[in-house]
PDB file of C-alpha atoms in Angstrom:
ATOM      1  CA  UNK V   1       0.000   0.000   0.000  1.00 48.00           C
ATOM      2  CA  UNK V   2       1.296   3.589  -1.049  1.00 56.00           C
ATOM      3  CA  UNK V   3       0.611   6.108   1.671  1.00 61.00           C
ATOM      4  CA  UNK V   4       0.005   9.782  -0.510  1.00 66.00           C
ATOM      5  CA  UNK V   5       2.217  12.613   1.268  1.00 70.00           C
ATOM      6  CA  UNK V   6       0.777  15.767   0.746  1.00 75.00           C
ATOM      7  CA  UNK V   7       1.035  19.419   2.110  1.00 79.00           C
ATOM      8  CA  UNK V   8      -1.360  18.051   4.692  1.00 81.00           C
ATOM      9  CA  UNK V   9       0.333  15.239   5.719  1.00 80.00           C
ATOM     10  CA  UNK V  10       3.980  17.401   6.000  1.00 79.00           C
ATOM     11  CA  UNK V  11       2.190  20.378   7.719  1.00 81.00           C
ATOM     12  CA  UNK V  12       1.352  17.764  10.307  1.00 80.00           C
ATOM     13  CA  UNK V  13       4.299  16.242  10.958  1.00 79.00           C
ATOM     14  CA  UNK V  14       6.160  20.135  10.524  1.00 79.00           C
ATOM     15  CA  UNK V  15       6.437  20.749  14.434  1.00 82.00           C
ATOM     16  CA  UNK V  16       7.762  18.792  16.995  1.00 84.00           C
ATOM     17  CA  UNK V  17       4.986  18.957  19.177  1.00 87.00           C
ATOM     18  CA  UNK V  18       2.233  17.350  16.454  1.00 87.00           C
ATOM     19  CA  UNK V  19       4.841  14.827  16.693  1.00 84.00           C
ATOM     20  CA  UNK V  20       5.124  14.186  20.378  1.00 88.00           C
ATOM     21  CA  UNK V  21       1.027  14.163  20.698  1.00 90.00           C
ATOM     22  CA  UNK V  22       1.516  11.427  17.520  1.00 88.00           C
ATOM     23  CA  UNK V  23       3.796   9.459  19.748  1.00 86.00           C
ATOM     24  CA  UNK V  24       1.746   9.441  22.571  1.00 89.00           C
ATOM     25  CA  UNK V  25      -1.303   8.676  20.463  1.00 89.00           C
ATOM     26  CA  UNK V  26       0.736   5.715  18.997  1.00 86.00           C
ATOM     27  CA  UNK V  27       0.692   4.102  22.495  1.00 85.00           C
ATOM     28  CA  UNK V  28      -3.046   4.919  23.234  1.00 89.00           C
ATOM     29  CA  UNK V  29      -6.368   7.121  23.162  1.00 90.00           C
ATOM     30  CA  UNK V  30      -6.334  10.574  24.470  1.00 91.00           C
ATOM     31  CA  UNK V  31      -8.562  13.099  25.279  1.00 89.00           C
ATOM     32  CA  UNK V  32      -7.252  16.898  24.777  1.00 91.00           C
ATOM     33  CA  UNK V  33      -7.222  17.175  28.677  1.00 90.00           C
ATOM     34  CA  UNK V  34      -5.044  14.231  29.218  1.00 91.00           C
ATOM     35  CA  UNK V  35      -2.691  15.192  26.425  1.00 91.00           C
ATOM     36  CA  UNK V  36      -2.562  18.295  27.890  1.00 91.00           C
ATOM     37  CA  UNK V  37      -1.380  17.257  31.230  1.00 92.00           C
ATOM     38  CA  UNK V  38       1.218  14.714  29.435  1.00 90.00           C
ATOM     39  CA  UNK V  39       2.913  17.464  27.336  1.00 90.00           C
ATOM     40  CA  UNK V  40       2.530  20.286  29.383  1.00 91.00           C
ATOM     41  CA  UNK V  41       0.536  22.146  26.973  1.00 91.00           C
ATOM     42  CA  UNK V  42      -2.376  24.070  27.265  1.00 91.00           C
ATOM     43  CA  UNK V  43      -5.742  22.501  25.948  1.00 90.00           C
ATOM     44  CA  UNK V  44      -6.104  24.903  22.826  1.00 91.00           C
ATOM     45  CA  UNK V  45      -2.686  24.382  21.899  1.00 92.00           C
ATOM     46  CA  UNK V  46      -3.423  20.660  21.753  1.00 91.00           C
ATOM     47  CA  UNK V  47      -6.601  21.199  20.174  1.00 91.00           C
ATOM     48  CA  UNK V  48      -5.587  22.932  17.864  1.00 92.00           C
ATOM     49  CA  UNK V  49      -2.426  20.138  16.869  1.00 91.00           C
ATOM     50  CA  UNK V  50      -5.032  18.059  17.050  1.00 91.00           C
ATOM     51  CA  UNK V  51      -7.502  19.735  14.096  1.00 92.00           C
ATOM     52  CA  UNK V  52      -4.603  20.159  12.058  1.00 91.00           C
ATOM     53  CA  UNK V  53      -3.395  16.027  12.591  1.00 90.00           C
ATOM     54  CA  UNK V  54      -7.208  15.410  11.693  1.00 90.00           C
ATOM     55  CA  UNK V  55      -7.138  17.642   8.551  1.00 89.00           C
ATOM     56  CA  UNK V  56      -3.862  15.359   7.722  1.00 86.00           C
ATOM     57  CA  UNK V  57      -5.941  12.246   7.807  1.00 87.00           C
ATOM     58  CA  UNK V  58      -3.154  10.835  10.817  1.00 87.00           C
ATOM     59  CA  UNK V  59      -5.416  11.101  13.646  1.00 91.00           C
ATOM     60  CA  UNK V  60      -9.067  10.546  14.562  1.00 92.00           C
ATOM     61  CA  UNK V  61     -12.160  11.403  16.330  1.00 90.00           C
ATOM     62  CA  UNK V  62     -13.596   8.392  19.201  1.00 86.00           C
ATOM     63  CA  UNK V  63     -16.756   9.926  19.917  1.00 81.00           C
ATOM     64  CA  UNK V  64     -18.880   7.288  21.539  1.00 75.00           C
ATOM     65  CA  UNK V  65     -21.644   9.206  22.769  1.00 75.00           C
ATOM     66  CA  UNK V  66     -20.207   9.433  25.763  1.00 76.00           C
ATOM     67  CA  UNK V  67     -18.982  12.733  27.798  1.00 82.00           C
ATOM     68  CA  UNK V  68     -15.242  13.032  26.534  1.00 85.00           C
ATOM     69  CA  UNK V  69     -14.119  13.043  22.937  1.00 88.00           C
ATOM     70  CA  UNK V  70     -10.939  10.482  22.227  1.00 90.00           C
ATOM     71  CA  UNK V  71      -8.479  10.663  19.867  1.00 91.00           C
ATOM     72  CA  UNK V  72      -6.690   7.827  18.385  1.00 90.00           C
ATOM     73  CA  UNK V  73      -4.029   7.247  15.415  1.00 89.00           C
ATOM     74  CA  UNK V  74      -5.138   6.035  12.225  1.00 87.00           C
ATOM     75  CA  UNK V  75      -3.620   3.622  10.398  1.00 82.00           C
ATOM     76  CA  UNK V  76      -1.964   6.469   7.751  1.00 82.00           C
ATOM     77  CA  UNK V  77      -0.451   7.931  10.727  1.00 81.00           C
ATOM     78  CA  UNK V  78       0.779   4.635  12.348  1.00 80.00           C
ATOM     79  CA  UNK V  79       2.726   3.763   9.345  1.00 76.00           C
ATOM     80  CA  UNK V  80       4.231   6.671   8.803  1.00 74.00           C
ATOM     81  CA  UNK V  81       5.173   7.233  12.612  1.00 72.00           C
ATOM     82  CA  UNK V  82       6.784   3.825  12.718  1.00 67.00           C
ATOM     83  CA  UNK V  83       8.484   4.032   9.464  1.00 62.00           C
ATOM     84  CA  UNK V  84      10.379   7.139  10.795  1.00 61.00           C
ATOM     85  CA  UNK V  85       9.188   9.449   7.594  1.00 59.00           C
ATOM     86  CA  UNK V  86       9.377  12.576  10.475  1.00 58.00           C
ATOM     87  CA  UNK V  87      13.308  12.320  10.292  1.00 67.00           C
ATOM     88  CA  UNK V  88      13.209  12.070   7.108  1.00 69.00           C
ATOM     89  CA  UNK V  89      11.397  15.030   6.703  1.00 69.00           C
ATOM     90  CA  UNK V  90      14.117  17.026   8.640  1.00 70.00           C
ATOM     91  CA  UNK V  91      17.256  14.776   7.121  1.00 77.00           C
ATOM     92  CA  UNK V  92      16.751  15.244   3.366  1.00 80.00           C
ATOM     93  CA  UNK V  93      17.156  19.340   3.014  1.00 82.00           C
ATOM     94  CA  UNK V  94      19.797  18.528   6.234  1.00 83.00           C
ATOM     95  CA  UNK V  95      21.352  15.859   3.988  1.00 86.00           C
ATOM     96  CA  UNK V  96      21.051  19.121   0.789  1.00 88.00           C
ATOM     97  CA  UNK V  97      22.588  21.457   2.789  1.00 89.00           C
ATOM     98  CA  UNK V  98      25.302  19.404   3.923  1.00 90.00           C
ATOM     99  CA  UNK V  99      26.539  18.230   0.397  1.00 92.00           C
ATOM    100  CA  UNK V 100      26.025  21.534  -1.031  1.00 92.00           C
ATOM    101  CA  UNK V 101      28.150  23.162   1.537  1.00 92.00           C
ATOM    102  CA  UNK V 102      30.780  20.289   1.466  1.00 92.00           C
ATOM    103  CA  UNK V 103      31.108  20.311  -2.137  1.00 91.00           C
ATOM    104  CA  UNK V 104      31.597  24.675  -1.916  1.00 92.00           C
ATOM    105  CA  UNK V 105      34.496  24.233   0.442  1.00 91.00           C
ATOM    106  CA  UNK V 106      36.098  21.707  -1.692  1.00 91.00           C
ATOM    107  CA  UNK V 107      35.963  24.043  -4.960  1.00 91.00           C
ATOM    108  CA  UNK V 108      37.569  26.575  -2.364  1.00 90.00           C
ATOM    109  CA  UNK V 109      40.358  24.032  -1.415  1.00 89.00           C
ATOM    110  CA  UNK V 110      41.009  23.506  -4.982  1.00 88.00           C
ATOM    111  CA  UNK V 111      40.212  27.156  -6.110  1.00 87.00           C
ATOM    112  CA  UNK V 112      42.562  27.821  -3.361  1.00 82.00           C
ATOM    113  CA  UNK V 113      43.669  31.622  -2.480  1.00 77.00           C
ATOM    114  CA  UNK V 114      46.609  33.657  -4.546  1.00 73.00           C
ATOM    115  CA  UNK V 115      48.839  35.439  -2.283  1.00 70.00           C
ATOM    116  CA  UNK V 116      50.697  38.178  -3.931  1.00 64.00           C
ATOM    117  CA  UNK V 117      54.246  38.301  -4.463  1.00 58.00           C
ATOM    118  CA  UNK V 118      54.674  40.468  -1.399  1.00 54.00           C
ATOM    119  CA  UNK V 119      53.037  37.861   1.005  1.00 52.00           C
ATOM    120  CA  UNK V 120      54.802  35.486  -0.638  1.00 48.00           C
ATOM    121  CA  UNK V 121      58.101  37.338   0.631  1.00 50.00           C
ATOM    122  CA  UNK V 122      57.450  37.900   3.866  1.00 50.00           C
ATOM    123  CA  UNK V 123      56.229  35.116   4.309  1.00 50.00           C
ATOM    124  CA  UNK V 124      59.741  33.753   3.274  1.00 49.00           C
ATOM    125  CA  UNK V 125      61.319  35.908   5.441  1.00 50.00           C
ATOM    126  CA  UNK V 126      60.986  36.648   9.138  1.00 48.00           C
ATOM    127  CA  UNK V 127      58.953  39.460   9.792  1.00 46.00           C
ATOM    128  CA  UNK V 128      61.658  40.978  12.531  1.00 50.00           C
ATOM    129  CA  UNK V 129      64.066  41.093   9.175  1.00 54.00           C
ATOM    130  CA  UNK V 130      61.040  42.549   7.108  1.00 49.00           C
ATOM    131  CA  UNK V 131      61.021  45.333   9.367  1.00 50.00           C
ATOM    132  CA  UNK V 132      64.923  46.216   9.602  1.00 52.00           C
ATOM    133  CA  UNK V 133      65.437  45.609   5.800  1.00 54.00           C
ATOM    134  CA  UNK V 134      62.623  47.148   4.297  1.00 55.00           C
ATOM    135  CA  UNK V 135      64.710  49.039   1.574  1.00 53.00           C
ATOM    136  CA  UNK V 136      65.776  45.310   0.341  1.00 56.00           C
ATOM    137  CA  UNK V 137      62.581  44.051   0.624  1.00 54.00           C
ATOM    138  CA  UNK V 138      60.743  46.921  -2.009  1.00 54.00           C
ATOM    139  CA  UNK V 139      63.594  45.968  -4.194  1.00 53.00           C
ATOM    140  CA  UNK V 140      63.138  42.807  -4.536  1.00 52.00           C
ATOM    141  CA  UNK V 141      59.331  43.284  -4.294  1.00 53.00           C
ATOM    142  CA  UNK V 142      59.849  45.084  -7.724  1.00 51.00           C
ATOM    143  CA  UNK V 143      61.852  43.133  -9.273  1.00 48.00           C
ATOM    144  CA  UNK V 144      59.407  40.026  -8.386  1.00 48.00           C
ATOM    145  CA  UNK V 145      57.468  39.032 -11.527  1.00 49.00           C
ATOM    146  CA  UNK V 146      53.634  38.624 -11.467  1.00 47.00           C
ATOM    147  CA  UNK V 147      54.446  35.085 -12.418  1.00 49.00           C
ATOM    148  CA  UNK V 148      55.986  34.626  -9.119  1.00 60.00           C
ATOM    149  CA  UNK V 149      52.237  34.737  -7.150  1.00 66.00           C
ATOM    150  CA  UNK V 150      51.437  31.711  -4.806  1.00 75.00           C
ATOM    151  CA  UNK V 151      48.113  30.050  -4.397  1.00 76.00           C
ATOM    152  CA  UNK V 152      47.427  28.848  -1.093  1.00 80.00           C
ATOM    153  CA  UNK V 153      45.621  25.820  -0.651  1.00 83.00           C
ATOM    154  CA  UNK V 154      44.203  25.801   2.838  1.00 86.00           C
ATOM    155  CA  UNK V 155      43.841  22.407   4.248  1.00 88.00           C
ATOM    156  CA  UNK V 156      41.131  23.454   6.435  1.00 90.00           C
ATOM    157  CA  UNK V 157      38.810  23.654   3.387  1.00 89.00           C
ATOM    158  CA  UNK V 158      39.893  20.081   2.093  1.00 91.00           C
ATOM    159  CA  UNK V 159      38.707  18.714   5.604  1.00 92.00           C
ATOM    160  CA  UNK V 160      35.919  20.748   6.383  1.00 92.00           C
ATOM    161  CA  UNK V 161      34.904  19.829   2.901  1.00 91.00           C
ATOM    162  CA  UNK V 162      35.549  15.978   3.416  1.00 93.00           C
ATOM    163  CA  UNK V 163      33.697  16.192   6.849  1.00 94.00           C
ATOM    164  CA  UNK V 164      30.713  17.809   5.234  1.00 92.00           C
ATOM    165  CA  UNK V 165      30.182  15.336   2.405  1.00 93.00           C
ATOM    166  CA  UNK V 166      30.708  12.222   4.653  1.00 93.00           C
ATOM    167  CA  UNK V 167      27.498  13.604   6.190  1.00 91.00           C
ATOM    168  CA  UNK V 168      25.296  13.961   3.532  1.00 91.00           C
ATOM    169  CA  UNK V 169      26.414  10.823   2.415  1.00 92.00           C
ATOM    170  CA  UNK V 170      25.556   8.948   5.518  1.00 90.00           C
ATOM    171  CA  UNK V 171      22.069  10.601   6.006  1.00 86.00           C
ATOM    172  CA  UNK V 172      21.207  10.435   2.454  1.00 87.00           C
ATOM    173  CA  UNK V 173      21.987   6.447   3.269  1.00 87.00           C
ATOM    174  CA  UNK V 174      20.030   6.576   6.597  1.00 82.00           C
ATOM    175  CA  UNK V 175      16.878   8.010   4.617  1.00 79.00           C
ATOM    176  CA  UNK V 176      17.547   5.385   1.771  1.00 82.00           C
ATOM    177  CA  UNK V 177      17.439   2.561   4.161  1.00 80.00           C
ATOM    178  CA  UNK V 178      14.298   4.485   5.910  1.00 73.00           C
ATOM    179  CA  UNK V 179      12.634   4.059   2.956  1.00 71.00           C
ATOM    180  CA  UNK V 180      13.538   0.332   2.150  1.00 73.00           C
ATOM    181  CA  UNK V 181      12.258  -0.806   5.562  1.00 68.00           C
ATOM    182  CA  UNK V 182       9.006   1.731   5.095  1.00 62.00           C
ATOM    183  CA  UNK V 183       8.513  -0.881   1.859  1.00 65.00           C
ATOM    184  CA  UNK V 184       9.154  -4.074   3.591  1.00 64.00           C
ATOM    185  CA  UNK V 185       6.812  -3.048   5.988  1.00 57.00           C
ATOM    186  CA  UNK V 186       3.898  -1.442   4.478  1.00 55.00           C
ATOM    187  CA  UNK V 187       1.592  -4.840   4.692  1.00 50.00           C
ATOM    188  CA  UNK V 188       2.120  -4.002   8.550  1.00 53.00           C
ATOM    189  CA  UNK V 189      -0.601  -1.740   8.521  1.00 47.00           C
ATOM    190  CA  UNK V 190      -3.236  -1.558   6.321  1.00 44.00           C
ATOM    191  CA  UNK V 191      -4.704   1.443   5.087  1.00 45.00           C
ATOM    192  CA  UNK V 192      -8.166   2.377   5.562  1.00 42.00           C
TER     193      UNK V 192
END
């Protein structure tokens, strides 16, 4: 069975707190006063999580004519809670950002930064004998050719870079294998 994500569906699962009253849900029925009290939220803050998990098809309404409304999980939101599509939610533009940024500091490394030629001198020399030969040192900044410029290659970028896409690798993994188990399981729960 295919489960259809929509804006609905991702609106309700877009704050942690629709996801902590999904967990609790998961374990039983609720009424808005006793998920109040478990959360520490006040009843129209709940109630209003609530409307917006019902709108999202992932919760429903146990009214049995009785005095207090329940709310219960549906089978939609039971397979996605236990398939871990939440994390998913918040890994994949986590997973983006991560290889986009890795991949920028990598074109820095290689990029890398040109020092000018007098950089690259002082750099050669101390900067106490910069100082007390400076006469020397505009000479031979002069006759220094433009050919002579260094690029610096800053290892910091190379790892930071490295670091970066070794993350986005392993949470683009992490939602891949999400997603197999989500398959091998979806006869777990059947869909209304």
């Amino acid at each position: 069975m295919q489960i259809e994500i929509d804006k609905k569906v991702i609106k309700a699962l877009s704050a942690r707190s629709r996801v902590k009253i999904l967990k609790k849900l998961n374990q039983k029925r609720y009424t808005v006063t006793e998920l109040s009290k478990a959360l520490n939220l006040s009843k129209s803050t709940v109630h209003e999580h609530l409307s917006i998990m019902l709108d999202g098809g992932l919760v429903e309404k146990h009214d049995d004519g009785h005095k207090w409304i329940y709310y219960g999980m549906t089978s939609k939101g039971k397979l996605i809670l236990n398939s871990q599509f939440e994390k998913t939610i918040v890994l994949f533009p986590l997973s983006v950002v991560a290889f986009v940024s890795g991949f920028y500091s990598l074109f820095i490394y290689g990029k890398g930064t040109i020092v000018s030629p007098m950089m690259a001198r002082t750099t050669a020399i101390s900067y106490g004998e910069a100082t007390k030969d400076s006469a020397n040192l505009l000479m031979a900044e002069k006759a220094t050719s433009v050919a002579e410029t260094m690029v610096h290659h800053d290892p910091a970028n190379l790892i930071i870079g490295l670091i970066l896409l070794g993350i986005a690798f392993f949470m683009m993994n992490h939602i891949y294998q999400t997603y197999k188990n989500a398959k091998i399981n979806e006869n777990r729960y059947r869909i209304d």
